[in-house]
mmCIF file of C-alpha atoms in Angstrom:
data_model
loop_
_atom_site.group_PDB
_atom_site.id
_atom_site.type_symbol
_atom_site.label_atom_id
_atom_site.label_comp_id
_atom_site.label_asym_id
_atom_site.label_seq_id
_atom_site.Cartn_x
_atom_site.Cartn_y
_atom_site.Cartn_z
ATOM 1 C CA MET D 1 -31.374 -11.080 25.573
ATOM 2 C CA THR D 2 -29.950 -9.193 22.449
ATOM 3 C CA THR D 3 -32.838 -8.153 20.613
ATOM 4 C CA ALA D 4 -33.026 -9.357 16.610
ATOM 5 C CA ASN D 5 -31.946 -6.897 13.741
ATOM 6 C CA PRO D 6 -35.146 -6.052 11.286
ATOM 7 C CA LEU D 7 -33.015 -6.513 8.437
ATOM 8 C CA ASN D 8 -31.905 -9.427 9.594
ATOM 9 C CA PRO D 9 -34.725 -10.838 11.418
ATOM 10 C CA ASP D 10 -33.983 -14.748 10.913
ATOM 11 C CA LYS D 11 -30.306 -14.245 11.497
ATOM 12 C CA LEU D 12 -29.633 -15.353 7.850
ATOM 13 C CA PRO D 13 -25.543 -15.816 7.367
ATOM 14 C CA ILE D 14 -24.499 -12.936 5.485
ATOM 15 C CA VAL D 15 -21.784 -12.689 2.294
ATOM 16 C CA LEU D 16 -20.192 -9.180 1.200
ATOM 17 C CA VAL D 17 -18.900 -10.443 -2.677
ATOM 18 C CA LEU D 18 -16.174 -6.849 -3.712
ATOM 19 C CA GLN D 19 -15.050 -6.633 -7.161
ATOM 20 C CA GLY D 20 -11.525 -5.637 -7.976
ATOM 21 C CA GLY D 21 -11.909 -1.830 -10.147
ATOM 22 C CA GLY D 22 -8.623 0.536 -8.493
ATOM 23 C CA ALA D 23 -9.797 3.759 -6.972
ATOM 24 C CA LEU D 24 -13.249 3.220 -7.540
ATOM 25 C CA GLY D 25 -12.987 0.776 -4.830
ATOM 26 C CA ALA D 26 -14.417 3.654 -2.820
ATOM 27 C CA TYR D 27 -17.620 3.302 -3.416
ATOM 28 C CA GLN D 28 -16.964 -0.161 -1.356
ATOM 29 C CA ALA D 29 -16.094 1.589 1.117
ATOM 30 C CA GLY D 30 -19.609 3.492 1.577
ATOM 31 C CA VAL D 31 -21.211 0.562 1.016
ATOM 32 C CA TYR D 32 -20.006 -1.169 3.824
ATOM 33 C CA GLN D 33 -20.147 2.019 6.382
ATOM 34 C CA ALA D 34 -23.843 1.538 4.998
ATOM 35 C CA LEU D 35 -24.207 -2.300 6.667
ATOM 36 C CA HIS D 36 -21.944 -1.175 8.775
ATOM 37 C CA GLU D 37 -24.287 1.437 10.925
ATOM 38 C CA HIS D 38 -27.210 -1.365 10.555
ATOM 39 C CA ASP D 39 -25.023 -4.114 12.036
ATOM 40 C CA LEU D 40 -25.243 -6.231 9.566
ATOM 41 C CA VAL D 41 -22.654 -7.824 10.144
ATOM 42 C CA PRO D 42 -20.539 -10.037 6.848
ATOM 43 C CA ASP D 43 -20.291 -14.015 8.642
ATOM 44 C CA TRP D 44 -17.866 -14.017 4.860
ATOM 45 C CA ILE D 45 -16.103 -11.328 3.292
ATOM 46 C CA VAL D 46 -15.230 -12.930 -0.692
ATOM 47 C CA GLY D 47 -12.467 -10.130 -2.504
ATOM 48 C CA THR D 48 -10.485 -9.651 -5.693
ATOM 49 C CA SER D 49 -8.163 -6.573 -5.939
ATOM 50 C CA ILE D 50 -9.252 -3.362 -4.283
ATOM 51 C CA GLY D 51 -11.985 -5.852 -2.812
ATOM 52 C CA ALA D 52 -9.756 -8.422 -1.258
ATOM 53 C CA ILE D 53 -7.707 -4.568 0.004
ATOM 54 C CA ASN D 54 -10.770 -3.578 1.887
ATOM 55 C CA ALA D 55 -12.211 -7.026 2.932
ATOM 56 C CA ALA D 56 -8.878 -7.574 4.901
ATOM 57 C CA LEU D 57 -9.585 -4.407 6.395
ATOM 58 C CA ILE D 58 -13.166 -5.262 7.529
ATOM 59 C CA ALA D 59 -12.090 -9.107 8.186
ATOM 60 C CA GLY D 60 -8.406 -8.277 10.460
ATOM 61 C CA ASN D 61 -10.360 -5.357 12.835
ATOM 62 C CA PRO D 62 -12.590 -5.432 15.658
ATOM 63 C CA GLN D 63 -15.541 -4.497 15.033
ATOM 64 C CA ALA D 64 -14.921 -1.058 17.023
ATOM 65 C CA ASP D 65 -12.253 -0.387 14.589
ATOM 66 C CA ARG D 66 -13.238 -1.627 11.321
ATOM 67 C CA LEU D 67 -15.075 1.414 9.495
ATOM 68 C CA ASN D 68 -11.460 3.856 11.029
ATOM 69 C CA LYS D 69 -9.142 1.373 9.330
ATOM 70 C CA VAL D 70 -11.047 1.298 6.194
ATOM 71 C CA LYS D 71 -11.110 5.120 6.013
ATOM 72 C CA ALA D 72 -7.857 5.263 7.070
ATOM 73 C CA PHE D 73 -6.732 3.377 4.339
ATOM 74 C CA TRP D 74 -8.620 5.853 1.530
ATOM 75 C CA ASP D 75 -7.585 8.836 3.362
ATOM 76 C CA ARG D 76 -3.945 7.543 2.311
ATOM 77 C CA VAL D 77 -4.302 7.005 -0.798
ATOM 78 C CA SER D 78 -6.075 9.882 -2.295
ATOM 79 C CA HIS D 79 -4.819 12.668 -3.588
ATOM 80 C CA PRO D 80 -5.026 16.486 -2.032
ATOM 81 C CA ASP D 81 -6.700 18.192 -4.897
ATOM 82 C CA ALA D 82 -6.211 21.474 -6.175
ATOM 83 C CA MET D 83 -9.394 23.264 -6.037
ATOM 84 C CA ASP D 84 -12.601 22.404 -3.572
ATOM 85 C CA MET D 85 -14.307 20.217 -5.860
ATOM 86 C CA GLY D 86 -18.010 21.302 -5.253
ATOM 87 C CA GLN D 87 -17.678 25.137 -5.320
ATOM 88 C CA VAL D 88 -16.132 24.677 -9.178
ATOM 89 C CA SER D 89 -17.783 23.900 -12.735
ATOM 90 C CA ASP D 90 -18.194 20.318 -13.878
ATOM 91 C CA SER D 91 -15.274 21.175 -16.265
ATOM 92 C CA LEU D 92 -13.301 22.964 -14.363
ATOM 93 C CA ARG D 93 -13.833 19.383 -12.154
ATOM 94 C CA GLN D 94 -12.770 17.278 -14.947
ATOM 95 C CA SER D 95 -9.410 19.474 -15.778
ATOM 96 C CA ASN D 96 -8.808 19.220 -11.884
ATOM 97 C CA ILE D 97 -9.251 15.518 -12.514
ATOM 98 C CA TRP D 98 -7.287 14.522 -15.323
ATOM 99 C CA PHE D 99 -4.138 16.314 -13.881
ATOM 100 C CA ASN D 100 -4.515 14.516 -10.488
ATOM 101 C CA THR D 101 -4.624 11.357 -12.759
ATOM 102 C CA LEU D 102 -1.867 12.403 -14.136
ATOM 103 C CA ASP D 103 0.227 12.870 -10.947
ATOM 104 C CA THR D 104 -0.792 9.198 -9.882
ATOM 105 C CA VAL D 105 0.488 8.257 -12.877
ATOM 106 C CA MET D 106 3.511 9.906 -12.479
ATOM 107 C CA ARG D 107 4.492 9.812 -8.916
ATOM 108 C CA GLY D 108 1.978 6.925 -7.452
ATOM 109 C CA ALA D 109 -0.451 6.711 -4.697
ATOM 110 C CA PRO D 110 0.886 6.666 -1.167
ATOM 111 C CA GLY D 111 1.102 3.883 1.011
ATOM 112 C CA PHE D 112 0.067 1.671 -2.419
ATOM 113 C CA PHE D 113 2.602 1.933 -4.909
ATOM 114 C CA ARG D 114 5.509 4.100 -6.358
ATOM 115 C CA PRO D 115 7.247 3.954 -10.047
ATOM 116 C CA ARG D 116 10.036 1.652 -10.355
ATOM 117 C CA LEU D 117 13.043 3.974 -10.698
ATOM 118 C CA LEU D 118 15.289 3.082 -13.233
ATOM 119 C CA SER D 119 14.259 -0.129 -13.866
ATOM 120 C CA GLY D 120 14.559 -1.488 -17.272
ATOM 121 C CA PHE D 121 11.410 -2.989 -17.425
ATOM 122 C CA PRO D 122 9.648 -0.535 -19.564
ATOM 123 C CA PHE D 123 12.264 -0.434 -22.027
ATOM 124 C CA GLY D 124 11.932 -4.766 -22.518
ATOM 125 C CA MET D 125 15.050 -5.685 -20.724
ATOM 126 C CA GLN D 126 15.258 -8.939 -18.712
ATOM 127 C CA VAL D 127 14.129 -7.979 -14.517
ATOM 128 C CA PRO D 128 13.700 -10.460 -11.992
ATOM 129 C CA ALA D 129 10.035 -11.714 -12.262
ATOM 130 C CA ASP D 130 8.559 -10.151 -9.271
ATOM 131 C CA GLU D 131 10.180 -6.592 -10.835
ATOM 132 C CA ALA D 132 8.475 -7.315 -13.720
ATOM 133 C CA SER D 133 6.223 -3.878 -13.607
ATOM 134 C CA PHE D 134 6.415 -0.339 -13.395
ATOM 135 C CA TYR D 135 5.437 0.504 -10.270
ATOM 136 C CA ASP D 136 6.421 -1.807 -6.836
ATOM 137 C CA THR D 137 3.872 -2.075 -4.267
ATOM 138 C CA SER D 138 5.408 -2.856 -1.453
ATOM 139 C CA GLU D 139 3.766 0.240 0.264
ATOM 140 C CA LEU D 140 0.956 -1.872 0.431
ATOM 141 C CA GLY D 141 2.429 -4.478 2.071
ATOM 142 C CA ASP D 142 3.708 -2.100 5.151
ATOM 143 C CA THR D 143 0.048 -0.135 4.860
ATOM 144 C CA LEU D 144 -1.208 -3.537 5.319
ATOM 145 C CA GLN D 145 0.272 -4.735 8.076
ATOM 146 C CA GLU D 146 -0.448 -0.902 9.760
ATOM 147 C CA LEU D 147 -3.713 -1.016 9.623
ATOM 148 C CA VAL D 148 -4.621 -5.413 9.624
ATOM 149 C CA ASP D 149 -4.408 -7.392 12.552
ATOM 150 C CA PHE D 150 -3.658 -10.665 11.052
ATOM 151 C CA ASP D 151 -3.984 -12.441 13.978
ATOM 152 C CA TYR D 152 -7.385 -11.245 14.691
ATOM 153 C CA LEU D 153 -8.406 -12.742 11.201
ATOM 154 C CA ASN D 154 -6.800 -15.731 11.290
ATOM 155 C CA ALA D 155 -8.780 -16.475 14.704
ATOM 156 C CA PRO D 156 -11.159 -18.512 14.857
ATOM 157 C CA GLY D 157 -14.919 -17.448 15.421
ATOM 158 C CA GLY D 158 -14.464 -14.259 13.309
ATOM 159 C CA ILE D 159 -14.866 -13.008 9.773
ATOM 160 C CA ARG D 160 -14.335 -15.815 6.811
ATOM 161 C CA LEU D 161 -12.105 -13.877 4.617
ATOM 162 C CA THR D 162 -11.123 -14.986 1.194
ATOM 163 C CA VAL D 163 -9.089 -13.028 -1.050
ATOM 164 C CA ASN D 164 -8.829 -14.735 -5.116
ATOM 165 C CA ALA D 165 -5.598 -14.319 -7.386
ATOM 166 C CA VAL D 166 -4.017 -16.340 -10.462
ATOM 167 C CA ASN D 167 -1.245 -18.508 -10.269
ATOM 168 C CA VAL D 168 1.147 -16.621 -13.176
ATOM 169 C CA ARG D 169 2.599 -20.443 -13.848
ATOM 170 C CA SER D 170 -0.573 -22.327 -14.273
ATOM 171 C CA GLY D 171 -3.045 -19.795 -14.702
ATOM 172 C CA GLU D 172 -5.680 -21.146 -12.430
ATOM 173 C CA LEU D 173 -7.197 -19.005 -10.173
ATOM 174 C CA ALA D 174 -6.412 -20.041 -6.333
ATOM 175 C CA HIS D 175 -8.971 -18.924 -3.313
ATOM 176 C CA PHE D 176 -6.445 -17.980 -0.517
ATOM 177 C CA ASP D 177 -9.248 -18.699 2.800
ATOM 178 C CA SER D 178 -8.574 -17.664 6.216
ATOM 179 C CA ARG D 179 -10.656 -21.304 6.954
ATOM 180 C CA THR D 180 -7.943 -22.970 5.274
ATOM 181 C CA GLY D 181 -5.291 -21.341 5.831
ATOM 182 C CA GLN D 182 -3.294 -18.603 7.931
ATOM 183 C CA LEU D 183 -3.719 -15.419 5.856
ATOM 184 C CA CYS D 184 -0.970 -12.191 5.428
ATOM 185 C CA ALA D 185 -0.336 -9.001 3.806
ATOM 186 C CA ALA D 186 1.396 -11.145 0.907
ATOM 187 C CA HIS D 187 -1.881 -12.615 -0.397
ATOM 188 C CA VAL D 188 -3.928 -9.635 -0.293
ATOM 189 C CA ARG D 189 -0.863 -7.818 -2.116
ATOM 190 C CA ALA D 190 -0.890 -10.642 -4.476
ATOM 191 C CA SER D 191 -4.676 -10.531 -5.369
ATOM 192 C CA THR D 192 -3.740 -6.989 -6.240
ATOM 193 C CA SER D 193 -0.946 -7.701 -8.709
ATOM 194 C CA LEU D 194 -2.606 -6.528 -11.979
ATOM 195 C CA PRO D 195 0.181 -6.440 -14.833
ATOM 196 C CA PRO D 196 2.066 -4.649 -16.409
ATOM 197 C CA ALA D 197 1.111 -2.208 -14.254
ATOM 198 C CA PHE D 198 2.367 -4.414 -10.494
ATOM 199 C CA ALA D 199 4.059 -7.407 -10.434
ATOM 200 C CA PRO D 200 3.291 -10.613 -9.307
ATOM 201 C CA THR D 201 3.258 -11.744 -5.610
ATOM 202 C CA ARG D 202 5.226 -14.872 -4.816
ATOM 203 C CA VAL D 203 3.263 -16.959 -2.044
ATOM 204 C CA ALA D 204 5.052 -19.844 -0.528
ATOM 205 C CA GLY D 205 7.213 -20.064 -3.931
ATOM 206 C CA GLU D 206 4.589 -19.445 -6.040
ATOM 207 C CA LEU D 207 4.141 -15.871 -8.492
ATOM 208 C CA TYR D 208 0.750 -14.415 -8.382
ATOM 209 C CA TRP D 209 -1.737 -12.013 -10.210
ATOM 210 C CA ASP D 210 -4.694 -10.114 -9.786
ATOM 211 C CA GLY D 211 -7.390 -12.178 -9.444
ATOM 212 C CA GLY D 212 -9.439 -9.689 -12.060
ATOM 213 C CA LEU D 213 -7.228 -11.562 -14.539
ATOM 214 C CA TYR D 214 -10.026 -14.678 -14.340
ATOM 215 C CA SER D 215 -12.820 -13.531 -13.180
ATOM 216 C CA ASN D 216 -13.107 -9.988 -11.720
ATOM 217 C CA THR D 217 -16.729 -10.228 -9.831
ATOM 218 C CA PRO D 218 -15.373 -13.730 -7.261
ATOM 219 C CA LEU D 219 -19.644 -15.027 -6.209
ATOM 220 C CA GLU D 220 -18.645 -18.111 -8.121
ATOM 221 C CA SER D 221 -16.809 -18.164 -4.744
ATOM 222 C CA VAL D 222 -19.849 -18.003 -3.343
ATOM 223 C CA LEU D 223 -22.118 -20.265 -5.483
ATOM 224 C CA ASN D 224 -19.484 -23.196 -5.104
ATOM 225 C CA GLU D 225 -19.760 -23.052 -1.847
ATOM 226 C CA MET D 226 -23.334 -22.072 -0.712
ATOM 227 C CA PRO D 227 -24.473 -22.359 3.273
ATOM 228 C CA GLY D 228 -27.104 -24.563 3.986
ATOM 229 C CA THR D 229 -29.657 -22.534 4.716
ATOM 230 C CA ASP D 230 -30.704 -19.185 3.000
ATOM 231 C CA THR D 231 -28.209 -16.375 2.661
ATOM 232 C CA ILE D 232 -28.107 -12.879 2.060
ATOM 233 C CA CYS D 233 -25.459 -11.719 -0.505
ATOM 234 C CA PHE D 234 -24.082 -7.860 -0.974
ATOM 235 C CA MET D 235 -21.986 -8.127 -4.073
ATOM 236 C CA VAL D 236 -20.477 -4.725 -5.164
ATOM 237 C CA ASP D 237 -20.088 -4.217 -8.892
ATOM 238 C CA LEU D 238 -17.603 -1.626 -10.225
ATOM 239 C CA TRP D 239 -17.835 -1.670 -13.304
ATOM 240 C CA ASN D 240 -20.237 -1.178 -15.839
ATOM 241 C CA ALA D 241 -21.117 -4.677 -18.534
ATOM 242 C CA GLU D 242 -23.617 -2.212 -20.801
ATOM 243 C CA GLY D 243 -23.078 1.398 -22.559
ATOM 244 C CA PRO D 244 -23.241 3.166 -25.292
ATOM 245 C CA GLU D 245 -21.350 2.836 -28.442
ATOM 246 C CA PRO D 246 -18.262 4.479 -28.163
ATOM 247 C CA VAL D 247 -16.977 7.031 -30.991
ATOM 248 C CA THR D 248 -13.898 8.791 -29.789
ATOM 249 C CA MET D 249 -10.724 6.359 -28.389
ATOM 250 C CA ASP D 250 -10.994 7.439 -24.365
ATOM 251 C CA GLN D 251 -13.976 5.975 -24.639
ATOM 252 C CA VAL D 252 -13.456 2.523 -26.824
ATOM 253 C CA SER D 253 -10.598 2.564 -23.859
ATOM 254 C CA THR D 254 -13.360 3.160 -21.080
ATOM 255 C CA ARG D 255 -15.786 0.527 -22.432
ATOM 256 C CA GLN D 256 -12.780 -2.153 -22.916
ATOM 257 C CA LYS D 257 -12.094 -1.747 -20.065
ATOM 258 C CA ASP D 258 -15.603 -1.781 -18.624
ATOM 259 C CA VAL D 259 -16.604 -4.958 -20.525
ATOM 260 C CA THR D 260 -13.002 -6.702 -19.459
ATOM 261 C CA PHE D 261 -13.804 -6.336 -15.892
ATOM 262 C CA ALA D 262 -17.527 -6.340 -15.155
ATOM 263 C CA SER D 263 -18.996 -9.198 -13.902
ATOM 264 C CA ARG D 264 -19.773 -12.373 -15.020
ATOM 265 C CA SER D 265 -22.500 -12.441 -12.012
ATOM 266 C CA ARG D 266 -25.604 -12.903 -14.203
ATOM 267 C CA ARG D 267 -23.930 -15.800 -16.202
ATOM 268 C CA HIS D 268 -23.360 -17.919 -13.237
ATOM 269 C CA ILE D 269 -26.296 -16.994 -11.307
ATOM 270 C CA GLU D 270 -27.900 -19.432 -14.672
ATOM 271 C CA ASP D 271 -25.565 -22.097 -14.125
ATOM 272 C CA TYR D 272 -26.409 -22.227 -10.144
ATOM 273 C CA VAL D 273 -30.071 -22.295 -10.780
ATOM 274 C CA VAL D 274 -29.468 -25.131 -13.897
ATOM 275 C CA THR D 275 -27.601 -26.900 -11.178
ATOM 276 C CA HIS D 276 -30.106 -26.077 -7.801
ATOM 277 C CA THR D 277 -33.411 -27.444 -10.642
ATOM 278 C CA MET D 278 -31.334 -30.654 -10.845
ATOM 279 C CA GLN D 279 -30.054 -31.193 -7.331
ATOM 280 C CA ARG D 280 -33.763 -30.890 -6.106
ATOM 281 C CA LYS D 281 -35.258 -32.903 -9.226
ATOM 282 C CA LEU D 282 -32.753 -35.561 -7.912
ATOM 283 C CA ARG D 283 -33.967 -35.364 -4.157
ATOM 284 C CA GLU D 284 -37.951 -35.664 -5.694
ATOM 285 C CA MET D 285 -37.413 -38.473 -7.345
ATOM 286 C CA TYR D 286 -35.298 -39.992 -4.433
ATOM 287 C CA ALA D 287 -37.936 -39.267 -2.211
ATOM 288 C CA ARG D 288 -40.541 -41.967 -4.296
ATOM 289 C CA LEU D 289 -38.407 -44.548 -3.958
ATOM 290 C CA PRO D 290 -39.832 -47.173 -1.588
ATOM 291 C CA PRO D 291 -37.697 -47.095 1.328
ATOM 292 C CA GLY D 292 -36.126 -50.551 0.778
ATOM 293 C CA SER D 293 -34.408 -48.820 -2.312
ATOM 294 C CA ARG D 294 -32.413 -46.506 -0.545
ATOM 295 C CA THR D 295 -29.540 -46.718 1.037
ATOM 296 C CA ALA D 296 -27.365 -44.871 3.262
ATOM 297 C CA GLU D 297 -24.815 -43.905 0.060
ATOM 298 C CA ASP D 298 -27.191 -42.821 -1.272
ATOM 299 C CA GLU D 299 -28.266 -40.117 2.085
ATOM 300 C CA SER D 300 -24.994 -39.138 2.066
ATOM 301 C CA ASP D 301 -24.797 -38.148 -1.576
ATOM 302 C CA LEU D 302 -27.902 -36.301 -1.359
ATOM 303 C CA LEU D 303 -26.488 -34.157 1.308
ATOM 304 C CA ALA D 304 -23.278 -33.380 -0.645
ATOM 305 C CA LEU D 305 -25.214 -32.101 -3.511
ATOM 306 C CA GLY D 306 -26.839 -29.263 -0.610
ATOM 307 C CA CYS D 307 -30.127 -28.098 0.361
ATOM 308 C CA ASP D 308 -33.017 -26.346 -0.613
ATOM 309 C CA ALA D 309 -31.477 -23.211 0.338
ATOM 310 C CA THR D 310 -31.904 -19.598 -1.482
ATOM 311 C CA LEU D 311 -29.490 -17.137 -2.367
ATOM 312 C CA HIS D 312 -30.491 -13.596 -2.099
ATOM 313 C CA ILE D 313 -28.270 -11.384 -3.695
ATOM 314 C CA VAL D 314 -28.472 -7.459 -3.346
ATOM 315 C CA ARG D 315 -26.332 -5.918 -6.436
ATOM 316 C CA LEU D 316 -25.014 -2.926 -5.927
ATOM 317 C CA PRO D 317 -24.012 -1.084 -8.767
ATOM 318 C CA TYR D 318 -20.936 1.597 -8.742
ATOM 319 C CA ALA D 319 -23.104 4.281 -11.467
ATOM 320 C CA GLY D 320 -20.372 6.997 -11.704
ATOM 321 C CA ARG D 321 -19.985 8.253 -15.062
ATOM 322 C CA ASP D 322 -16.090 9.664 -14.875
ATOM 323 C CA TRP D 323 -16.549 11.819 -18.211
ATOM 324 C CA HIS D 324 -15.916 8.318 -20.156
ATOM 325 C CA MET D 325 -12.434 8.017 -18.424
ATOM 326 C CA ALA D 326 -10.118 5.050 -19.140
ATOM 327 C CA SER D 327 -8.482 6.021 -16.376
ATOM 328 C CA LYS D 328 -10.791 6.506 -13.496
ATOM 329 C CA ASP D 329 -9.287 3.243 -11.568
ATOM 330 C CA VAL D 330 -6.499 5.554 -11.220
ATOM 331 C CA ASN D 331 -8.297 8.685 -10.537
ATOM 332 C CA PHE D 332 -7.298 8.357 -6.452
ATOM 333 C CA SER D 333 -8.475 12.196 -6.198
ATOM 334 C CA LYS D 334 -9.704 13.110 -2.803
ATOM 335 C CA GLY D 335 -13.059 14.459 -3.962
ATOM 336 C CA SER D 336 -13.414 11.708 -6.311
ATOM 337 C CA ILE D 337 -13.033 9.157 -3.214
ATOM 338 C CA GLU D 338 -15.300 10.984 -1.681
ATOM 339 C CA TRP D 339 -18.181 10.915 -3.692
ATOM 340 C CA ARG D 340 -17.564 7.746 -4.724
ATOM 341 C CA TRP D 341 -17.952 7.127 -0.854
ATOM 342 C CA ASP D 342 -21.202 8.905 -0.349
ATOM 343 C CA GLN D 343 -22.714 7.061 -3.661
ATOM 344 C CA GLY D 344 -21.891 3.781 -2.304
ATOM 345 C CA TYR D 345 -23.002 4.841 0.892
ATOM 346 C CA ARG D 346 -26.448 6.248 -0.249
ATOM 347 C CA ASP D 347 -26.923 3.296 -2.641
ATOM 348 C CA ALA D 348 -26.678 0.651 0.570
ATOM 349 C CA LEU D 349 -29.109 3.476 2.270
ATOM 350 C CA ARG D 350 -31.493 2.732 -0.595
ATOM 351 C CA ALA D 351 -31.468 -1.120 -0.484
ATOM 352 C CA LEU D 352 -31.015 -1.734 3.194
ATOM 353 C CA LYS D 353 -34.800 0.771 3.312
ATOM 354 C CA HIS D 354 -36.151 -1.202 0.266
ATOM 355 C CA ALA D 355 -35.344 -4.500 1.751
ATOM 356 C CA GLY D 356 -36.354 -6.974 -0.413
ATOM 357 C CA TRP D 357 -34.692 -9.960 0.707
ATOM 358 C CA LEU D 358 -37.098 -10.122 4.015
ATOM 359 C CA GLN D 359 -40.463 -10.443 0.957
ATOM 360 C CA HIS D 360 -41.927 -13.835 1.244
ATOM 361 C CA VAL D 361 -40.165 -16.334 -1.407
ATOM 362 C CA SER D 362 -41.122 -20.247 -2.520
ATOM 363 C CA GLU D 363 -38.886 -23.087 -0.658
ATOM 364 C CA GLU D 364 -37.845 -23.581 -4.286
ATOM 365 C CA THR D 365 -36.088 -20.866 -5.123
ATOM 366 C CA ALA D 366 -32.977 -21.292 -6.047
ATOM 367 C CA VAL D 367 -31.255 -17.251 -6.116
ATOM 368 C CA VAL D 368 -33.346 -13.898 -5.750
ATOM 369 C CA VAL D 369 -31.000 -11.189 -7.221
ATOM 370 C CA HIS D 370 -32.375 -7.347 -6.043
ATOM 371 C CA GLU D 371 -31.301 -4.965 -7.753
ATOM 372 C CA LEU D 372 -31.608 -1.203 -6.376
ATOM 373 C CA PRO D 373 -34.893 0.792 -6.923
ATOM 374 C CA PRO D 374 -35.006 3.811 -8.262
ATOM 375 C CA GLU D 375 -34.301 6.767 -6.409
#
């Protein structure tokens, strides 16, 4: 007989929502490590951009291999530092990061992207649509093929994977889902194709850009398809919607990115609560009708509305200040990646120690957002 997990004694479905954010995605890897070590296996992962890559690495491997595959990816794309980041002053660390990031801009990230040499795109010349970018991400396709077992990912009974991308022609958000179709490396690359740095990726004849252009935090995918029971959702936010007034050009650029890519989850949650409340009221009103006034069609319609399930959202926000660098998502410095990974791991441990989702809530509660407790 399997011993119940004390962090999930009722065996509630677990959803992991991973935002886009380039090199900041190492924080997501640290969060996953804590979940992995506590045997909290996601039933469903929804990812966008770098979140789609991390999601594919997790869902596309047996449990014993997942953490190693995630680590292999981040080791591959990281840039070695010219100095020991833990043994120098903050100003020297910042200088090292600046030069390391410049190196990424000039040469790319191994196993991820490379500059398009001799391309006319930077000079305004016409190029093929799937080459309209500053960098080539074909190396990412090779990396995904090596580190992700897509046969395993698409087999029945595994972790469900949803990656989001935007159709270039229609501007509509596409949800590539392992439950409804066969996913491959192209679907994941499509979700990471942020213009103008990366070209759109062609999937089944259509070109797709990064899903973050439409919504960088794919919580909406979960709210639109809530399981019929209470659910635990770990949502990892890489961008901070709130911040001080910027006073320099770099701070303005940083705030612009933060605001552009920050989570819109609060608005999605508010809309979901309103809908959930209306659905509950409809069920209550229907229950008051005389039995003779009820029909099988009514019962079917009410069933389609869903049940009174509670969604526990555990929000894990990346809090690194990154010296207000607008290029923080391009900072693939090995020291920075290790710091972010460790921060994600420690933040997730705090959330698991608190385990707010184990506390009792009333049945009519639609959503509970559990913020990180103070250290």
